PDB file of C-alpha atoms and ligand atoms in Angstrom:
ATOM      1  CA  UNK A 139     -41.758  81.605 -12.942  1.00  0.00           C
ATOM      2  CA  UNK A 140     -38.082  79.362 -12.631  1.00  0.00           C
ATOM      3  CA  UNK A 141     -35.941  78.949 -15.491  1.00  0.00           C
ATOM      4  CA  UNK A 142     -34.413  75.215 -14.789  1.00  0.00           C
ATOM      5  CA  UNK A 143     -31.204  75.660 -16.505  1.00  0.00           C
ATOM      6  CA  UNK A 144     -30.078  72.087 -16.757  1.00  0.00           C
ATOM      7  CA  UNK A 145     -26.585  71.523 -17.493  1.00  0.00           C
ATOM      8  CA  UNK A 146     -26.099  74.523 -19.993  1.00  0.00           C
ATOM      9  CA  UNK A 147     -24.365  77.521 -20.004  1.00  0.00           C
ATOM     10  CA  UNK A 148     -20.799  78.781 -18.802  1.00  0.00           C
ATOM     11  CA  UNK A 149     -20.641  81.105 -16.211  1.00  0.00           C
ATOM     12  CA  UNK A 150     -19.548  84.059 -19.163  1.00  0.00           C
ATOM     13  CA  UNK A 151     -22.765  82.823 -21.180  1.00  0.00           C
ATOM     14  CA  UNK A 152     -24.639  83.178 -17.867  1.00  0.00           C
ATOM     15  CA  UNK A 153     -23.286  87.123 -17.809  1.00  0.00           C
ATOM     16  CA  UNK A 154     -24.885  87.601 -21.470  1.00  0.00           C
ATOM     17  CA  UNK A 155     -28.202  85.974 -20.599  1.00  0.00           C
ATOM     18  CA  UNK A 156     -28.459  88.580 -17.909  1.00  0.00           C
ATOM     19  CA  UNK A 157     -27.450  91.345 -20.140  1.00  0.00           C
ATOM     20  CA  UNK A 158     -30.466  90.325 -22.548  1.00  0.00           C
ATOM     21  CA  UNK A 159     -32.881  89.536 -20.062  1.00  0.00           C
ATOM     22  CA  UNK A 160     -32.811  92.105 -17.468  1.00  0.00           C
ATOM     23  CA  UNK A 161     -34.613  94.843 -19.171  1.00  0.00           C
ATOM     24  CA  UNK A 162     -36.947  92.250 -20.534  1.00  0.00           C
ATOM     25  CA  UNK A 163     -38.436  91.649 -16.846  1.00  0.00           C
ATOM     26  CA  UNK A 164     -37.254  94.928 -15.117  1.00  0.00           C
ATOM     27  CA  UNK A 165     -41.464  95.851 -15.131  1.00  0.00           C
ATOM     28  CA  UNK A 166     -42.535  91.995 -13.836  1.00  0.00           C
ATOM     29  CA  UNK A 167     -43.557  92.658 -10.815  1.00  0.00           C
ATOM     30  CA  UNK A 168     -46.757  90.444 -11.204  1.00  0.00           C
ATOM     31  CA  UNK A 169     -44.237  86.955 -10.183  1.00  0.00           C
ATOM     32  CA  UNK A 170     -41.067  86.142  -8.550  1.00  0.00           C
ATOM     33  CA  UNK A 171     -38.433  85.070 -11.305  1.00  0.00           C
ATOM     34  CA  UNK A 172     -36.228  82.233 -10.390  1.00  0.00           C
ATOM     35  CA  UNK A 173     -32.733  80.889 -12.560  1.00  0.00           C
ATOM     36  CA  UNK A 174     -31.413  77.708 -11.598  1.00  0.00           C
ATOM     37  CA  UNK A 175     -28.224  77.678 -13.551  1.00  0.00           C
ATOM     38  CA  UNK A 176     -25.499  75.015 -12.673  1.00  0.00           C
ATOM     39  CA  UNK A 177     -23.620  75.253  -9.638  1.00  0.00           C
ATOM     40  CA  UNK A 178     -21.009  76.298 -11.541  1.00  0.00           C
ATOM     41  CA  UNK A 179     -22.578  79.844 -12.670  1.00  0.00           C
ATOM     42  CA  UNK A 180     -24.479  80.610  -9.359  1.00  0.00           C
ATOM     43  CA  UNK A 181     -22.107  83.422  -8.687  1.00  0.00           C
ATOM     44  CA  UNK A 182     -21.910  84.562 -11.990  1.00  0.00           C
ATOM     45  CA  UNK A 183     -25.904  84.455 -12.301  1.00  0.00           C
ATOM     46  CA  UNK A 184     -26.021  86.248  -8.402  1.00  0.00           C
ATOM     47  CA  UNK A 185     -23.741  88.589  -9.710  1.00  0.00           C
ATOM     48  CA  UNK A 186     -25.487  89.347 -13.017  1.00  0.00           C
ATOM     49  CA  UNK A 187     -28.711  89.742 -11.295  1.00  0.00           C
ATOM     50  CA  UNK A 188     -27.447  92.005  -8.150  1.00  0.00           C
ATOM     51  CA  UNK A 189     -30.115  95.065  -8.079  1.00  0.00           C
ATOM     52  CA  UNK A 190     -32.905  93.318  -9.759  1.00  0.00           C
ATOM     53  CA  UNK A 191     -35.832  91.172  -8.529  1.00  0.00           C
ATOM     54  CA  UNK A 192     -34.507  88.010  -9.999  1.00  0.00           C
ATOM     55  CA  UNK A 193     -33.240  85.170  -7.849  1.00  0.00           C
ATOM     56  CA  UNK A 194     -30.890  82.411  -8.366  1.00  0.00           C
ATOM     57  CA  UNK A 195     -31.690  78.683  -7.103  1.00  0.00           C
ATOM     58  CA  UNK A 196     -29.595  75.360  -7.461  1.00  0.00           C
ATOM     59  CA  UNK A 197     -30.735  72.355  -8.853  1.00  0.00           C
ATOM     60  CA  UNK A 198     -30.318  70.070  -6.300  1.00  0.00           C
ATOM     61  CA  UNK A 199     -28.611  70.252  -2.704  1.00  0.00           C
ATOM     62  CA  UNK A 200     -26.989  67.587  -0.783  1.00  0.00           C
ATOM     63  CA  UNK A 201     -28.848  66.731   2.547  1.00  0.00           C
ATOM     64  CA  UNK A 202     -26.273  66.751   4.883  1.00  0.00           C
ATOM     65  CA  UNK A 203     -24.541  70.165   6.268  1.00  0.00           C
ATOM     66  CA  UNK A 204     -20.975  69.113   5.152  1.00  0.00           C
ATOM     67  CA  UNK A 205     -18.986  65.996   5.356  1.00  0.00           C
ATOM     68  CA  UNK A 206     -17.355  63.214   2.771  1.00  0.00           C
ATOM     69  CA  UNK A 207     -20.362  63.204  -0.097  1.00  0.00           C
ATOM     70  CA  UNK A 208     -17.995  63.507  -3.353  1.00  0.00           C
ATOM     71  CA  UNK A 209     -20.217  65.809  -5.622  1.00  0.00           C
ATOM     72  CA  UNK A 210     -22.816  67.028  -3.658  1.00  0.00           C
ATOM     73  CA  UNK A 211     -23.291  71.261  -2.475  1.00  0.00           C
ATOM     74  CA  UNK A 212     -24.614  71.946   0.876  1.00  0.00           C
ATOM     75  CA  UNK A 213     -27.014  74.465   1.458  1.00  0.00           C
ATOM     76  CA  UNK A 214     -25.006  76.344   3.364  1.00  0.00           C
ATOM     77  CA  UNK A 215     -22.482  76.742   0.091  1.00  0.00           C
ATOM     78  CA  UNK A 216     -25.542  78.027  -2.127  1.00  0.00           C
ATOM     79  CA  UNK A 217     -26.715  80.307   0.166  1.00  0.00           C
ATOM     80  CA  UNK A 218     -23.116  81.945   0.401  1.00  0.00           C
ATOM     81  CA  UNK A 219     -23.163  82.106  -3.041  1.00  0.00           C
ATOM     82  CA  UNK A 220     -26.215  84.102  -3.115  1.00  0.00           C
ATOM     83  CA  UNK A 221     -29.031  81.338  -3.897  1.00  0.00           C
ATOM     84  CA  UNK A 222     -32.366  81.992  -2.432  1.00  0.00           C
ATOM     85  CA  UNK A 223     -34.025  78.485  -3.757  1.00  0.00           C
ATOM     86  CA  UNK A 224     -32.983  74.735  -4.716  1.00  0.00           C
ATOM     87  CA  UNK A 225     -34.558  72.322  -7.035  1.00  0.00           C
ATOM     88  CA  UNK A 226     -35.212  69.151  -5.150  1.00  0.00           C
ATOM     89  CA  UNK A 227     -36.172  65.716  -6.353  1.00  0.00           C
ATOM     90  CA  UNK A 228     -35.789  66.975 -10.692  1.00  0.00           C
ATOM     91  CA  UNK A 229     -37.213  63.759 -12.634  1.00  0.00           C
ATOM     92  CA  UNK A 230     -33.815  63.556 -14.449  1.00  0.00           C
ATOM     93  CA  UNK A 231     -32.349  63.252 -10.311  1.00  0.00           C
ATOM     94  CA  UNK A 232     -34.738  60.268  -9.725  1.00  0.00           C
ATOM     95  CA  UNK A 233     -34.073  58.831 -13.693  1.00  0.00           C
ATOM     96  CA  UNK A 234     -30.624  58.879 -13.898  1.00  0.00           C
ATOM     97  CA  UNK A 235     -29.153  59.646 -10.560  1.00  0.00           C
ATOM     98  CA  UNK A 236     -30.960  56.809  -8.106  1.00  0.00           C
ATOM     99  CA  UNK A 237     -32.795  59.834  -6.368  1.00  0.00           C
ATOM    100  CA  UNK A 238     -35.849  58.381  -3.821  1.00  0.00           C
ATOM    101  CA  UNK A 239     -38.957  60.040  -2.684  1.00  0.00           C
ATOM    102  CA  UNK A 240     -36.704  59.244   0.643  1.00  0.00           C
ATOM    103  CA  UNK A 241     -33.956  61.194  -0.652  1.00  0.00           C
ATOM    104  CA  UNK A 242     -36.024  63.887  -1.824  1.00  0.00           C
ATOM    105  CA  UNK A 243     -37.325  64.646   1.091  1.00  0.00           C
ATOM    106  CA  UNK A 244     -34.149  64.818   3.165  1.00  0.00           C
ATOM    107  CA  UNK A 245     -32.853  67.394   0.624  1.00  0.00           C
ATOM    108  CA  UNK A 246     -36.204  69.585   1.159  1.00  0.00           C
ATOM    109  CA  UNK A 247     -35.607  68.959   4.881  1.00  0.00           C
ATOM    110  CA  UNK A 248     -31.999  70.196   4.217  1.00  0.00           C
ATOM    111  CA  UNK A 249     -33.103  73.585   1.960  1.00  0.00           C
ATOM    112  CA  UNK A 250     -35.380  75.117   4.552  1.00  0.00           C
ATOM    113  CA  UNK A 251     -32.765  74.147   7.042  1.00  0.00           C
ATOM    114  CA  UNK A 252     -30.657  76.380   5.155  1.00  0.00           C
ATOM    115  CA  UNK A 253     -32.914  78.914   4.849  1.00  0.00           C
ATOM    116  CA  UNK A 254     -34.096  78.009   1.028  1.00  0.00           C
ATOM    117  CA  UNK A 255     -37.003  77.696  -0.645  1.00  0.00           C
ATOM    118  CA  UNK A 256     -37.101  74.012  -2.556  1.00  0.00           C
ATOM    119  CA  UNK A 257     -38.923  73.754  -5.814  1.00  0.00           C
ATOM    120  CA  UNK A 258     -39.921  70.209  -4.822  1.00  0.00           C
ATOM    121  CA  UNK A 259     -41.051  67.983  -8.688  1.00  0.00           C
ATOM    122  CA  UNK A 260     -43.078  65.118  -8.687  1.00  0.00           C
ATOM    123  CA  UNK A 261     -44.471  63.964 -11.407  1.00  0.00           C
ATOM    124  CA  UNK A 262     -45.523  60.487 -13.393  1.00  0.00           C
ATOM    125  CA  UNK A 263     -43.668  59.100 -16.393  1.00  0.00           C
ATOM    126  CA  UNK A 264     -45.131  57.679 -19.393  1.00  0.00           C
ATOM    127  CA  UNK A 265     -45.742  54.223 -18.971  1.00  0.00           C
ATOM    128  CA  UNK A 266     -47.606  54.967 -15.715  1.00  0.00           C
ATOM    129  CA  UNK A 267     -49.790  57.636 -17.319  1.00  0.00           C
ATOM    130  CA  UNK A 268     -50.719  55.054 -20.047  1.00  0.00           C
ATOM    131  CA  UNK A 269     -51.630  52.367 -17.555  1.00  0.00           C
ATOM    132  CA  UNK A 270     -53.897  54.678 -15.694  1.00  0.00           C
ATOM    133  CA  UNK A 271     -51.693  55.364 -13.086  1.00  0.00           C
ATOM    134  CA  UNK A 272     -50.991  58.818 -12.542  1.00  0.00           C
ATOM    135  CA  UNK A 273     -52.562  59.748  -9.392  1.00  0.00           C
ATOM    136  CA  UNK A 274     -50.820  56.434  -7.716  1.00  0.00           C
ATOM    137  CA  UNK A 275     -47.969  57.756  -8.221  1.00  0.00           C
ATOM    138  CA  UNK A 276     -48.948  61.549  -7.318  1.00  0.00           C
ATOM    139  CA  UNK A 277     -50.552  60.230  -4.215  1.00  0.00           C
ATOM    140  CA  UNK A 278     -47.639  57.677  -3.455  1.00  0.00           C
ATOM    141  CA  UNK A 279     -44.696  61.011  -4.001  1.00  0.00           C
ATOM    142  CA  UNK A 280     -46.971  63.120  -1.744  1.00  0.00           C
ATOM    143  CA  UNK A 281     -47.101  60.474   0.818  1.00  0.00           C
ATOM    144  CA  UNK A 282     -43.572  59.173   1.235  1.00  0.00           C
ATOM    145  CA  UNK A 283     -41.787  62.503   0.300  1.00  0.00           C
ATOM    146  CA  UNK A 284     -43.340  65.843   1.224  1.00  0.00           C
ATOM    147  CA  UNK A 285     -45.769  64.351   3.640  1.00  0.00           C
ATOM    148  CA  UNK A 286     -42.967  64.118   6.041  1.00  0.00           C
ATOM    149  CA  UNK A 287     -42.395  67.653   6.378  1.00  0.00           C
ATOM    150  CA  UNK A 288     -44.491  69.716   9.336  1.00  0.00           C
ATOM    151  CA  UNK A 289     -47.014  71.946   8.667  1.00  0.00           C
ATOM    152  CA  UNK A 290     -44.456  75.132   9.288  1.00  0.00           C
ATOM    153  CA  UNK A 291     -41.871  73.204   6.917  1.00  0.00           C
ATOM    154  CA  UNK A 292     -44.396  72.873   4.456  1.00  0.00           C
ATOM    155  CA  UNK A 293     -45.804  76.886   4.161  1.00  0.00           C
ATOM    156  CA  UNK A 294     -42.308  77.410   2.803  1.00  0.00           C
ATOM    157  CA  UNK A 295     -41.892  75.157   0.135  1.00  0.00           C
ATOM    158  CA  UNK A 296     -43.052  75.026  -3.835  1.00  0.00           C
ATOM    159  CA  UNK A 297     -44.294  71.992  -5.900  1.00  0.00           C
ATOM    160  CA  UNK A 298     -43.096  71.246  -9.545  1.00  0.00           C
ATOM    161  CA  UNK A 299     -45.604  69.200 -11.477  1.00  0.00           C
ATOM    162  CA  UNK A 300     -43.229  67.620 -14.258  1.00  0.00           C
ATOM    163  CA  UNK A 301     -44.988  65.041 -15.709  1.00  0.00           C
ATOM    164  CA  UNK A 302     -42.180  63.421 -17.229  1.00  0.00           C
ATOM    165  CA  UNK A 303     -43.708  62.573 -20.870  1.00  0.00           C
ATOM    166  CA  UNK A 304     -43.652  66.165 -21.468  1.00  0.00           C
ATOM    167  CA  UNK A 305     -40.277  66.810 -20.525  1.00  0.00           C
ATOM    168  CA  UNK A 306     -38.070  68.256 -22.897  1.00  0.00           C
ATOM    169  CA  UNK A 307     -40.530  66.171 -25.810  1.00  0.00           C
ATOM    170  CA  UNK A 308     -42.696  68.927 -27.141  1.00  0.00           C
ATOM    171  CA  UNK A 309     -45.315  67.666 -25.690  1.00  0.00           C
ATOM    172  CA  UNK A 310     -47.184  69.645 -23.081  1.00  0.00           C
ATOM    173  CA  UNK A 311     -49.569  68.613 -21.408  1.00  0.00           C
ATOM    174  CA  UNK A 312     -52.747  70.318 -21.892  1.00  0.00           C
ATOM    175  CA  UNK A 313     -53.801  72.829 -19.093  1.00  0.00           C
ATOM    176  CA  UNK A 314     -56.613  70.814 -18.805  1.00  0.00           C
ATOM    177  CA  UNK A 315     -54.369  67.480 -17.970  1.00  0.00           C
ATOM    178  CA  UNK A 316     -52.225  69.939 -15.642  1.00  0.00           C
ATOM    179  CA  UNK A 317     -55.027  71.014 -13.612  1.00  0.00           C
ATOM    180  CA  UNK A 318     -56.091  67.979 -12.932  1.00  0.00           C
ATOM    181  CA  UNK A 319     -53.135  66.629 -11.775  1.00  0.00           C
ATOM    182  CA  UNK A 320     -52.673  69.662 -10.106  1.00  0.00           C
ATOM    183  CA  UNK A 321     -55.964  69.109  -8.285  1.00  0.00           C
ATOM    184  CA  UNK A 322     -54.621  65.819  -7.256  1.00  0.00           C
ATOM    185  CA  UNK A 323     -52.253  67.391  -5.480  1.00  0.00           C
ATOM    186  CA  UNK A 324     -53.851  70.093  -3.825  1.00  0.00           C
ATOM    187  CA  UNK A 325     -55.792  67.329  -2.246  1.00  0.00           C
ATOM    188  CA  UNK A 326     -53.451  65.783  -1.313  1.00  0.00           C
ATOM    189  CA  UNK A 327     -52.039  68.337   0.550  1.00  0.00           C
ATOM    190  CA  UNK A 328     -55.407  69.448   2.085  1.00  0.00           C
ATOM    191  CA  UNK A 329     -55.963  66.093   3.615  1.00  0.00           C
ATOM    192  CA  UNK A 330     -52.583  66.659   5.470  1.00  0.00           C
ATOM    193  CA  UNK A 331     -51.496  69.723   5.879  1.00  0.00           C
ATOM    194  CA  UNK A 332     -55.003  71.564   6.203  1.00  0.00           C
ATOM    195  CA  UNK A 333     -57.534  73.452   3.585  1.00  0.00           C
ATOM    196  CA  UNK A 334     -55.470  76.914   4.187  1.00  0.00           C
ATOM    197  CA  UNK A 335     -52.160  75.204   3.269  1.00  0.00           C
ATOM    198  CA  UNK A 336     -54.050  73.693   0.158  1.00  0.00           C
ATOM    199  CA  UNK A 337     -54.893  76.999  -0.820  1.00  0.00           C
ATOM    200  CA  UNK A 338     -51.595  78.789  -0.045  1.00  0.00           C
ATOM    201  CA  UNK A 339     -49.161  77.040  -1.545  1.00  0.00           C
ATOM    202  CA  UNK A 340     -48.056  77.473  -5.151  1.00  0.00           C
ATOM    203  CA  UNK A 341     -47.845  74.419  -7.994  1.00  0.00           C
ATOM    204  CA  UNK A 342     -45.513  75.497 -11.062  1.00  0.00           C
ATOM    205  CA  UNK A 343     -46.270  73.399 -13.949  1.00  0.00           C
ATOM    206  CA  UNK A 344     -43.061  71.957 -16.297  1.00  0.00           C
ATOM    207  CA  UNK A 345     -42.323  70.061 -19.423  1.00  0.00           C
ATOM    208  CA  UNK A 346     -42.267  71.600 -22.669  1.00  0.00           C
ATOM    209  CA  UNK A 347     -43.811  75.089 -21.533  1.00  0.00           C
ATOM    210  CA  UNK A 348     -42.886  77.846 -24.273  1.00  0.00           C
ATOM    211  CA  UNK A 349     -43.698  81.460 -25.196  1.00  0.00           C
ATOM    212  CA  UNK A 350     -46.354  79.984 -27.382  1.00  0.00           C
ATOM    213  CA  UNK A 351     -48.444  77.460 -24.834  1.00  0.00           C
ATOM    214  CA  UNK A 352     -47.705  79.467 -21.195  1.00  0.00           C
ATOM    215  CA  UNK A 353     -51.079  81.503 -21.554  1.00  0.00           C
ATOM    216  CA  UNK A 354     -53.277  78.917 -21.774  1.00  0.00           C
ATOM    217  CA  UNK A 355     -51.337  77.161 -19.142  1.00  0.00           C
ATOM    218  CA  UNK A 356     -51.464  79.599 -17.009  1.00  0.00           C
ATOM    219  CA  UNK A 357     -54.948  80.662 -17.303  1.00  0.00           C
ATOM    220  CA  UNK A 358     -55.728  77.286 -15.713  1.00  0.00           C
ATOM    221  CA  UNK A 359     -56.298  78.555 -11.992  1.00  0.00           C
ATOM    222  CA  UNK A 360     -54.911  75.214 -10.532  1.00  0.00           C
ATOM    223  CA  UNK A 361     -51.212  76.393 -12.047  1.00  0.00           C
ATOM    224  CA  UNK A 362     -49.541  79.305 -10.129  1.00  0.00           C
ATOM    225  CA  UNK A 363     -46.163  79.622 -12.396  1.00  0.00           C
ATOM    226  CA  UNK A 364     -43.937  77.005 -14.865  1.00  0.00           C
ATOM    227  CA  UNK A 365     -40.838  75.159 -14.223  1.00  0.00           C
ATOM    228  CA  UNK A 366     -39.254  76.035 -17.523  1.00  0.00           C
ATOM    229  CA  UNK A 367     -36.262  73.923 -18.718  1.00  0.00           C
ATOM    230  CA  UNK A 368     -35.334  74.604 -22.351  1.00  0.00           C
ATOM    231  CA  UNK A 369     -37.202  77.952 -23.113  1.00  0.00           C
ATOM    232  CA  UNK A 370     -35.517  79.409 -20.346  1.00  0.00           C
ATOM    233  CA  UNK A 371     -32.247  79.277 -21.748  1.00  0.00           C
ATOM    234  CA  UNK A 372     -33.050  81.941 -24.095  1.00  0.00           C
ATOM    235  CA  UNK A 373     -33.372  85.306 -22.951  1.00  0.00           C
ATOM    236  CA  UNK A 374     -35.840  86.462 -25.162  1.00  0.00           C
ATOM    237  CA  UNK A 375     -37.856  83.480 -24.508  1.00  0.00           C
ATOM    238  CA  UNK A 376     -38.059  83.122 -20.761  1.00  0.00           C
ATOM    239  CA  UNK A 377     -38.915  86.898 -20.694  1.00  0.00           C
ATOM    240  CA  UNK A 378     -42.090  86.222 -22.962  1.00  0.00           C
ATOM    241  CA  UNK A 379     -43.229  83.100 -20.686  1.00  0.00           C
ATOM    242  CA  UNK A 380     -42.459  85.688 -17.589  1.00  0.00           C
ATOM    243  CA  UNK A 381     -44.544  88.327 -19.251  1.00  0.00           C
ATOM    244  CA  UNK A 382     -47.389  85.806 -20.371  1.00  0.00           C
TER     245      UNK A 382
HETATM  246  P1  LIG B 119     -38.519  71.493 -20.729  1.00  0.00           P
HETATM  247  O1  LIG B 119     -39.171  72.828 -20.521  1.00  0.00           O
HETATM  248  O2  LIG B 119     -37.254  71.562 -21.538  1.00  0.00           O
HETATM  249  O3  LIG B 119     -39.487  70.459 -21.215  1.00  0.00           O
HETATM  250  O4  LIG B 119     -38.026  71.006 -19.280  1.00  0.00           O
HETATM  251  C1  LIG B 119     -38.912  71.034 -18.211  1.00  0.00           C
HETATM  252  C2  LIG B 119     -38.158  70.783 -16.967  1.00  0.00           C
HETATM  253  O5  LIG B 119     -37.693  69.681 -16.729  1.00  0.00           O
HETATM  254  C3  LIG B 119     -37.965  71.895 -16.046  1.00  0.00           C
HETATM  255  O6  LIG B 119     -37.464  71.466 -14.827  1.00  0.00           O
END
């Protein structure tokens, strides 16, 4: 279960979140917990969560190992920090920040480099769910971004299904719609990567997931854990989805 933090908090709002939610998951044992806050609190959050179970991830990470790229973290400065885990390709990357399935994929290549595990998202946006085009676009992310990685790459690496209409919107989509598109996937990754990998490898679902909708989600056996941007801001709110 990842909390995708977005760009809230301050690294002294981080500390308090901890505070809160610590004793709320100290007995989760049942799933790895994962915070992505901003760069800017990842030492604050590693600090805050030294002693429990909970790691901290970035939400994106540059692909090259250092150099002249204004902006961009290395994964060699989030794993100093502490980070176990990076987001990698975020639909809010591709939508506003020109990131590429290309791109995407040199930034997963870069994480397990590194030694991290990427959260990798894919995911269709509204427009191409209306027109029928979903698995397209499912198929055609699989194929130019994650299907580059080797089989040994690929054991170590999560999918995000975010299907962007659901996004931060209220509107989830319904664990039936999930596990299809989750199914889609799975394929997709059995026709590549083998029917062990297929089975191995977890699929969080995101967009819109709340204390209120993450059972049903979850009782979908296509969807391993959630990708949870705005309920996970709240302490007492990520814990719930946690303990579903
Ligand atoms: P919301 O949970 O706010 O819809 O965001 C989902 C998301 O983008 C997580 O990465």
């Amino acid at each position: 279960m990842a909390g995708n933090w977005k760009m809230y908090k301050t690294p002294a709002e981080t500390t308090a979140f901890f505070e809160k939610f610590r004793p709320l998951v100290e007995k989760s044992t049942h799933c790895e917990i994962v915070i992505c806050p901003p760069f800017t609190n990842i030492a604050a959050a590693v600090a805050a969560a030294k002693g429990s179970t909970i790691q901290i991830g970035g939400q994106n990470i540059a692909w090259a190992r250092e150099g002249a790229f204004t902006g961009e973290i290395s994964g060699a400065m989030l794993t100093a920090v502490g980070a176990s885990h990076a987001i990698v390709g975020h639909s809010e990357r591709r939508q506003y920040f020109g990131e590429t399935d290309e791109t995407v994929l040199k930034r997963t290549v870069a994480a397990l480099d590194a030694g991290l595990t990427p959260i990798v998202c894919v995911g269709e946006r509204l427009e191409e769910r209306e027109s029928g085009g979903t698995e397209a676009v499912l198929v055609s992310q699989f194929t130019k971004g994650i299907a580059g990685l080797t089989g040994q790459q690929f054991a170590k690496i999560v999918i995000a299904y975010e299907p962007v209409w659901a996004i931060g919107t209220g509107k989830t989509a319904t664990p039936e719609i999930a596990a299809d598109a989750h199914r889609v996937i799975r394929e997709q990754v059995k026709a590549k990567f083998g029917k062990e990998a297929a089975d191995a490898v977890r699929i969080l679902y995101g967009g819109s997931v709340k204390p209120d909708n993450v059972k049903s989600l979850m009782a979908q056996p296509e969807i391993d854990g959630s990708l949870v941007g705005g309920a996970s801001l709240d302490a007492g709110s990520f814990a719930s989805i946690v303990n579903f």
